[in-house]
Short mmCIF file of C-alpha atoms in Angstrom, two decimals:
data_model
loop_
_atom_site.label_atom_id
_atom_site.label_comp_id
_atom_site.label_asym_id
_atom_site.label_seq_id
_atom_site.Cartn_x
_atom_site.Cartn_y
_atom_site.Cartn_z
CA UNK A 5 5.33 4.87 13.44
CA UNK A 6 5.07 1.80 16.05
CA UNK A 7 1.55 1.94 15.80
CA UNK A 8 1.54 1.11 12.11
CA UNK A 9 4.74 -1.41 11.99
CA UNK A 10 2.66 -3.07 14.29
CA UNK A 11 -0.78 -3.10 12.31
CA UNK A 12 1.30 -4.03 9.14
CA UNK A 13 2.73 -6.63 10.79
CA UNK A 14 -0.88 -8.06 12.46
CA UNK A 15 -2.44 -7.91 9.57
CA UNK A 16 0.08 -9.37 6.75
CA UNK A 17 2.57 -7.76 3.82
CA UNK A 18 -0.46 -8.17 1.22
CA UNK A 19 -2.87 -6.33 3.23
CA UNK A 20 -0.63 -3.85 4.52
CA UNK A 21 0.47 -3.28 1.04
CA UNK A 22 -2.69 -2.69 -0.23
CA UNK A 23 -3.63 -0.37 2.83
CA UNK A 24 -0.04 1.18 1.65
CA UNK A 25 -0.80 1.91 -2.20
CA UNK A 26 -4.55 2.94 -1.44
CA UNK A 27 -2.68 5.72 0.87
CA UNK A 28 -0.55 6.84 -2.22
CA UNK A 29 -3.60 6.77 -4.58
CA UNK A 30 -5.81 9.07 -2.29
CA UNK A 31 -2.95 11.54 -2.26
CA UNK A 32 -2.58 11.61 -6.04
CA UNK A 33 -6.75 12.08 -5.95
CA UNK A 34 -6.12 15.35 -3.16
CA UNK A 35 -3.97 16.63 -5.40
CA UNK A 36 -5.94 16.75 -8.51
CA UNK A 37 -8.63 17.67 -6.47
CA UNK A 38 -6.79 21.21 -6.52
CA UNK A 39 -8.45 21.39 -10.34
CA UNK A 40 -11.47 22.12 -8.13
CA UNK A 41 -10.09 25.81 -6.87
CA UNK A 42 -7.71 26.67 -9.62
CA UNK A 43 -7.41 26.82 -13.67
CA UNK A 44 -4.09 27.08 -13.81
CA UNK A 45 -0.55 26.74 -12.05
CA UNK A 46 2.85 28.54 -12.73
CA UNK A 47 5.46 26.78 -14.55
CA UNK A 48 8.08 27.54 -12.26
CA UNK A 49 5.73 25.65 -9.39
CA UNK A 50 4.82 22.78 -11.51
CA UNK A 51 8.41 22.07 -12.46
CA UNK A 52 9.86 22.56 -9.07
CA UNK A 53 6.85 19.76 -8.00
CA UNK A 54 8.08 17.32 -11.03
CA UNK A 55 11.31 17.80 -9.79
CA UNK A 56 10.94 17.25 -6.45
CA UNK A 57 8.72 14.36 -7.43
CA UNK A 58 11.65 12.46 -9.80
CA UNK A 59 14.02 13.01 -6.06
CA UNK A 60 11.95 10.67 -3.94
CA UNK A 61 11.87 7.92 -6.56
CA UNK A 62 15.50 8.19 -7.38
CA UNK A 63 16.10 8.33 -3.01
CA UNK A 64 13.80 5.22 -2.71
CA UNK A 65 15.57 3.51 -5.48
CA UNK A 66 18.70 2.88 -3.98
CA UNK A 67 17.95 3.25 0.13
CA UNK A 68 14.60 0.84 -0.16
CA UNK A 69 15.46 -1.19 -2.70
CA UNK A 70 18.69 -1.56 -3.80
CA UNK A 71 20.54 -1.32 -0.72
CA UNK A 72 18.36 -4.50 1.00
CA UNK A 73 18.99 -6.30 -2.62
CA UNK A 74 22.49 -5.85 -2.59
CA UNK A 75 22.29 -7.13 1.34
CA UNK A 76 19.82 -10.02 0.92
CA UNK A 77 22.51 -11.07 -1.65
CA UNK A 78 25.39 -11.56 0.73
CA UNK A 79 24.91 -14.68 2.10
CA UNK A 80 23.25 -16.10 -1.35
CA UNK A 81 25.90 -14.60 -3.68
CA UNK A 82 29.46 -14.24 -0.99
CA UNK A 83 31.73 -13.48 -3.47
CA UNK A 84 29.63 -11.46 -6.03
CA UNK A 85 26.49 -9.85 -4.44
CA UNK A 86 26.17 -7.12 -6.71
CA UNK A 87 24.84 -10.00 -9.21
CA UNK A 88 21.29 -10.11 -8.33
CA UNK A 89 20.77 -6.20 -7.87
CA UNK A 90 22.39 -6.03 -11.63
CA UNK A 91 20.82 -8.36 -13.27
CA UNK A 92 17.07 -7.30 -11.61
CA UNK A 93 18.06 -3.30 -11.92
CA UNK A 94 18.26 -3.44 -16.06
CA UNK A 95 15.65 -5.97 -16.24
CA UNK A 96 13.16 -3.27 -14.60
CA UNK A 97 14.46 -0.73 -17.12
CA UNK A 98 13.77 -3.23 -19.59
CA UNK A 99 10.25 -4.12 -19.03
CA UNK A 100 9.36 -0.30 -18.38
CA UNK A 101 11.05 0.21 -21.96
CA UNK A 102 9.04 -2.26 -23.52
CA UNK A 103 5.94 -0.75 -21.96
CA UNK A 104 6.93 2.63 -23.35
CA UNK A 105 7.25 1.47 -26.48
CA UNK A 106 3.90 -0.77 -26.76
CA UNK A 107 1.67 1.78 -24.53
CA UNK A 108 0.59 5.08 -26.62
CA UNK A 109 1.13 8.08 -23.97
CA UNK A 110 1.77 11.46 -23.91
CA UNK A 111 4.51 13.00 -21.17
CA UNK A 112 3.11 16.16 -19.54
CA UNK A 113 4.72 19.03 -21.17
CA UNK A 114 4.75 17.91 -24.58
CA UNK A 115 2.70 18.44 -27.95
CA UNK A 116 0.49 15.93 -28.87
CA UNK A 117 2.27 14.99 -32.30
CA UNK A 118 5.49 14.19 -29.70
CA UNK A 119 2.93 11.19 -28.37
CA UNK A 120 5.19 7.90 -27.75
CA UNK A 121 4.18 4.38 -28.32
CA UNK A 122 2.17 2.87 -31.06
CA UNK A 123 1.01 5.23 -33.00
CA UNK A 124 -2.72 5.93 -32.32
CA UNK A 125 -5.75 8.93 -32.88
CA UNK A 126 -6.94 8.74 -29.54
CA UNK A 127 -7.20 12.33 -27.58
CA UNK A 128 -4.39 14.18 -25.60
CA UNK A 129 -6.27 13.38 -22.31
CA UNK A 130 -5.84 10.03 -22.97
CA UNK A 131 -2.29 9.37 -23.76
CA UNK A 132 -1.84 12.17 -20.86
CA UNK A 133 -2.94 9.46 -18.22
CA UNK A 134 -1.51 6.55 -19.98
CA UNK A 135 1.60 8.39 -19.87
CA UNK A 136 1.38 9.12 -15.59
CA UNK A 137 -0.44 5.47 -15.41
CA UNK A 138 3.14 4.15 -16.98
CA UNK A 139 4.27 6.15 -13.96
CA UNK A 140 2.86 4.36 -11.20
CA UNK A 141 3.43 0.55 -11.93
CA UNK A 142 7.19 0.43 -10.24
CA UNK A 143 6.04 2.78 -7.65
CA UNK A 144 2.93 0.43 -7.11
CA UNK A 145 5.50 -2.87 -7.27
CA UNK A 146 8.43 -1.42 -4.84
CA UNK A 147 5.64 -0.83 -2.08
CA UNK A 148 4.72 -4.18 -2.24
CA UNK A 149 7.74 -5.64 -2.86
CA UNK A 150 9.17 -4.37 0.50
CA UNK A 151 6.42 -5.49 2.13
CA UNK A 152 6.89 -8.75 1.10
CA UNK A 153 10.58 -8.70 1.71
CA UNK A 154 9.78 -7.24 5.06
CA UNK A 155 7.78 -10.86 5.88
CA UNK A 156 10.71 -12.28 5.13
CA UNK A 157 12.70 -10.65 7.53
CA UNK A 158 15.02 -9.43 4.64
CA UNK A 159 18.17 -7.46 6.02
CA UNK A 160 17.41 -3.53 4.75
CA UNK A 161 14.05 -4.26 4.41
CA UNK A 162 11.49 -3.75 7.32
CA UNK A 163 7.76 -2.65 8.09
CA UNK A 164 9.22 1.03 9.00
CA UNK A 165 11.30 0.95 5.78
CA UNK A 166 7.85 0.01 3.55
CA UNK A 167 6.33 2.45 5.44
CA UNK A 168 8.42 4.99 4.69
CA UNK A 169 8.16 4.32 1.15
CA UNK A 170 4.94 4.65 1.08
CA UNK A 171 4.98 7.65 2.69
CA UNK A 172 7.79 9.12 0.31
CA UNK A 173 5.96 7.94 -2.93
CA UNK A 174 2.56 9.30 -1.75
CA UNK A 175 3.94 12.41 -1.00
CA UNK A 176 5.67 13.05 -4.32
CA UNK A 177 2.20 11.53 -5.79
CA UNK A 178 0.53 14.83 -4.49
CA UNK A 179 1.89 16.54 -7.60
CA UNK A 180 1.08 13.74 -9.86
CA UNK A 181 -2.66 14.11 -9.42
CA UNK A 182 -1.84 17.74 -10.12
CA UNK A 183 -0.05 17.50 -12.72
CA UNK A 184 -2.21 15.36 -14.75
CA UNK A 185 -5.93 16.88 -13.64
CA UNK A 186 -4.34 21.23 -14.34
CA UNK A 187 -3.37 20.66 -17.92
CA UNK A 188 -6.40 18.90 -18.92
CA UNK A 189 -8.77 21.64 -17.10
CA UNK A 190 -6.43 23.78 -19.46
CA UNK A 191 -7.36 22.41 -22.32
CA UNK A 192 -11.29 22.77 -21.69
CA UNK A 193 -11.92 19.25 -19.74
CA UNK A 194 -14.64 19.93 -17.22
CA UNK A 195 -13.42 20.05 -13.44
CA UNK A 196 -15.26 17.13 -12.70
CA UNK A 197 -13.54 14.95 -15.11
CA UNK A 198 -10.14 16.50 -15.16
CA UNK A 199 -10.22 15.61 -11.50
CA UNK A 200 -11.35 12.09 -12.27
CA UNK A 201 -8.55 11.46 -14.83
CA UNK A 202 -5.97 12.99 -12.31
CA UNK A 203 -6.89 10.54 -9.56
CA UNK A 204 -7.70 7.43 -12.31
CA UNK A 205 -4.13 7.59 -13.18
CA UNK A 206 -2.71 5.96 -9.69
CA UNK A 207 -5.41 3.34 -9.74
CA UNK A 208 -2.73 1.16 -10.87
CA UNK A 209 -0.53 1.34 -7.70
CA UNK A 210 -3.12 -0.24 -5.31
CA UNK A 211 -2.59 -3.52 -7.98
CA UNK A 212 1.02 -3.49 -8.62
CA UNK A 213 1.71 -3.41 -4.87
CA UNK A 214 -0.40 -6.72 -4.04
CA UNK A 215 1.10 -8.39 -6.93
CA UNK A 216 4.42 -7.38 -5.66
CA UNK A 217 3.67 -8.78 -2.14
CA UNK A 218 2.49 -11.87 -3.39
CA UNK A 219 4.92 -12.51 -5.60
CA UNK A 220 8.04 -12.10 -3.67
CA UNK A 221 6.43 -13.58 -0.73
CA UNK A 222 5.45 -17.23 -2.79
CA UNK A 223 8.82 -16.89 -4.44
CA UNK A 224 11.06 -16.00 -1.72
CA UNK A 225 14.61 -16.47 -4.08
CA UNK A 226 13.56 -13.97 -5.91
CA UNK A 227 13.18 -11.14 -3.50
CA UNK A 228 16.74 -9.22 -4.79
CA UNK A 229 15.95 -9.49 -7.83
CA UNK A 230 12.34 -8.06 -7.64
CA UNK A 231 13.72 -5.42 -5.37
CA UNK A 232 16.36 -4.17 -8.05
CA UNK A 233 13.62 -4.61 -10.61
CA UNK A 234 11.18 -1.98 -8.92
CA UNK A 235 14.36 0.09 -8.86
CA UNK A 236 15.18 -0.35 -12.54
CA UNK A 237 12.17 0.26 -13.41
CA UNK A 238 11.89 3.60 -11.30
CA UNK A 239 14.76 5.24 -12.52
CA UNK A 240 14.06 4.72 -16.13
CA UNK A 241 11.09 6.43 -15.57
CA UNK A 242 12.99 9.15 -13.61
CA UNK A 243 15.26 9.90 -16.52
CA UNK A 244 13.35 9.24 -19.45
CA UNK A 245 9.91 11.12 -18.43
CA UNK A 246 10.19 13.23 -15.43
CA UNK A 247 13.64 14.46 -15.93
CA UNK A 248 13.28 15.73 -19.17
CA UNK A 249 9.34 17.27 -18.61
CA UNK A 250 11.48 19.28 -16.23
CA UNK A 251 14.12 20.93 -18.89
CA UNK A 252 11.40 22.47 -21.37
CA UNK A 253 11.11 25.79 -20.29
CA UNK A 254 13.21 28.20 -18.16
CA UNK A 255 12.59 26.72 -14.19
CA UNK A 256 15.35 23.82 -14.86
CA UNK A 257 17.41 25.08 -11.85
CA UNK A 258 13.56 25.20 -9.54
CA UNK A 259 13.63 21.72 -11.20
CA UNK A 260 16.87 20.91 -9.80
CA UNK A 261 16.34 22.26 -6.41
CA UNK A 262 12.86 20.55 -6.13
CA UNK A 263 14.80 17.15 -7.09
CA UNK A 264 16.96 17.73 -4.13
CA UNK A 265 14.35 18.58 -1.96
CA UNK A 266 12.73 15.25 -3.46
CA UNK A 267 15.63 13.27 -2.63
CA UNK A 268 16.74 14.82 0.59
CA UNK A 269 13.39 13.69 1.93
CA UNK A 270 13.09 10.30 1.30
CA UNK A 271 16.69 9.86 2.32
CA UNK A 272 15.29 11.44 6.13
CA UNK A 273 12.40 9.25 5.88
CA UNK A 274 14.31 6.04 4.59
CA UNK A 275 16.97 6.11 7.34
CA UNK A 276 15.30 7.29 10.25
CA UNK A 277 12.00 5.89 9.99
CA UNK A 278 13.38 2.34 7.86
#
């Protein structure tokens, strides 16, 4: 882990960003690269794996980015701290609800006619990785966003601690690419281009995360508020997709145990590693 706070700091919060969300993308691509060796997954293992998946992001929202808000905020904000972190938290959740009401998608488990968004005739596949490419833009933004509150030398927020993000989100990411590149080879898509969809759909994060950096790092005031925002705009994601993909079938308590798995993770990686 020395070895790359070291190279992250040497070569600069955008780069190392970018080096950072490329990581997470080539997990989601190994894991739909599974569609190459099997049809079809259990239930029970793919809801466990969402599960699991919605406990890192809820983990990383409040040990990488709303605990270093809420600290950054201290010396700006003495008496009332919690203001930024607020105020950035439901603004995330806002702009990821506006985006899932503008963006036609399709969550994972659900029939076609239950599509979400503007109303449009274009095929499951698509809205399917609309639906995970909705996913990825706060995961994309809180990687860089630490990053660039790790240049600043931000209390709570270090190299290790983006790192470790990173490392949480690509992990959980592994089931992503799954999860999008298995239901589409069920429903007849070639292997080839279930497996390009699957990995297509975190192409996004390698973005978000250098517009995080640079953003927070040209516009240092409003690093706790970005940080919240990437939080906001995790867990509303969290609870209004991957939760409830999770509660359609008879594996809720796999679900739940996966979540904690999820969470108890990033919460080892956050504090020992950040």
């Amino acid at each position: 882990m020395e070895y790359f706070e070291s190279l992250a700091i040497e070569i600069g919060p955008v780069k190392s960003a970018l080096l950072a969300t490329i990581f997470t993308w080539l997990l989601t691509a190994l894991g739909a690269s599974l569609v190459f060796f099997f049809k079809t997954i259990k239930r029970s293992v793919f809801d466990t794996m969402l599960g699991f998946t919605g406990g890192v992001m809820i983990a990383a929202s409040f040990w990488s980015l709303l605990a270093p808000s809420i600290k950054n905020s201290e010396a700006l904000y003495p008496d009332y701290p919690w203001i930024p972190a607020a105020i950035g938290f439901l603004m995330g959740g806002l702009f990821i609800f506006g985006l899932d009401k503008l963006m036609p998608h399709l969550h994972i488990n659900f029939k076609k006619e239950e599509s979400e968004g503007v109303r449009t005739e274009w095929h499951k596949s698509t809205l399917l990785l609309l639906a995970i490419t909705l996913h990825n833009i706060p995961e994309g933004l809180a990687v860089g966003i630490l990053f660039g509150a790790a240049a600043h030398g931000i209390e709570g927020a270090s190299f290790s601690a983006a790192i470790a993000l990173a490392i949480g989100i690509g992990v959980q990411n592994f089931p992503e690419g799954l999860a999008v590149a298995m239901p589409l080879r069920r429903q007849g898509v070639s292997r080839r281009n279930s497996f390009w969809y699957g990995q297509l759909s975190a192409i996004v994060e390698p973005i978000a995360g250098v517009v995080g950096a640079i953003a927070v790092i040209h516009m240092q005031e409003i690093l706790p508020y970005a940080l919240s925002f990437a939080a906001g705009a995790m867990i509303f994601v969290v609870v209004e997709e991957v939760i409830p993909e999770t509660q359609r079938d008879k594996y809720t308590d796999l679900a739940v145990l996966g979540f904690m798995g999820g969470f108890t993770l990033m919460m080892i990686l956050d504090v020992a590693l950040g």
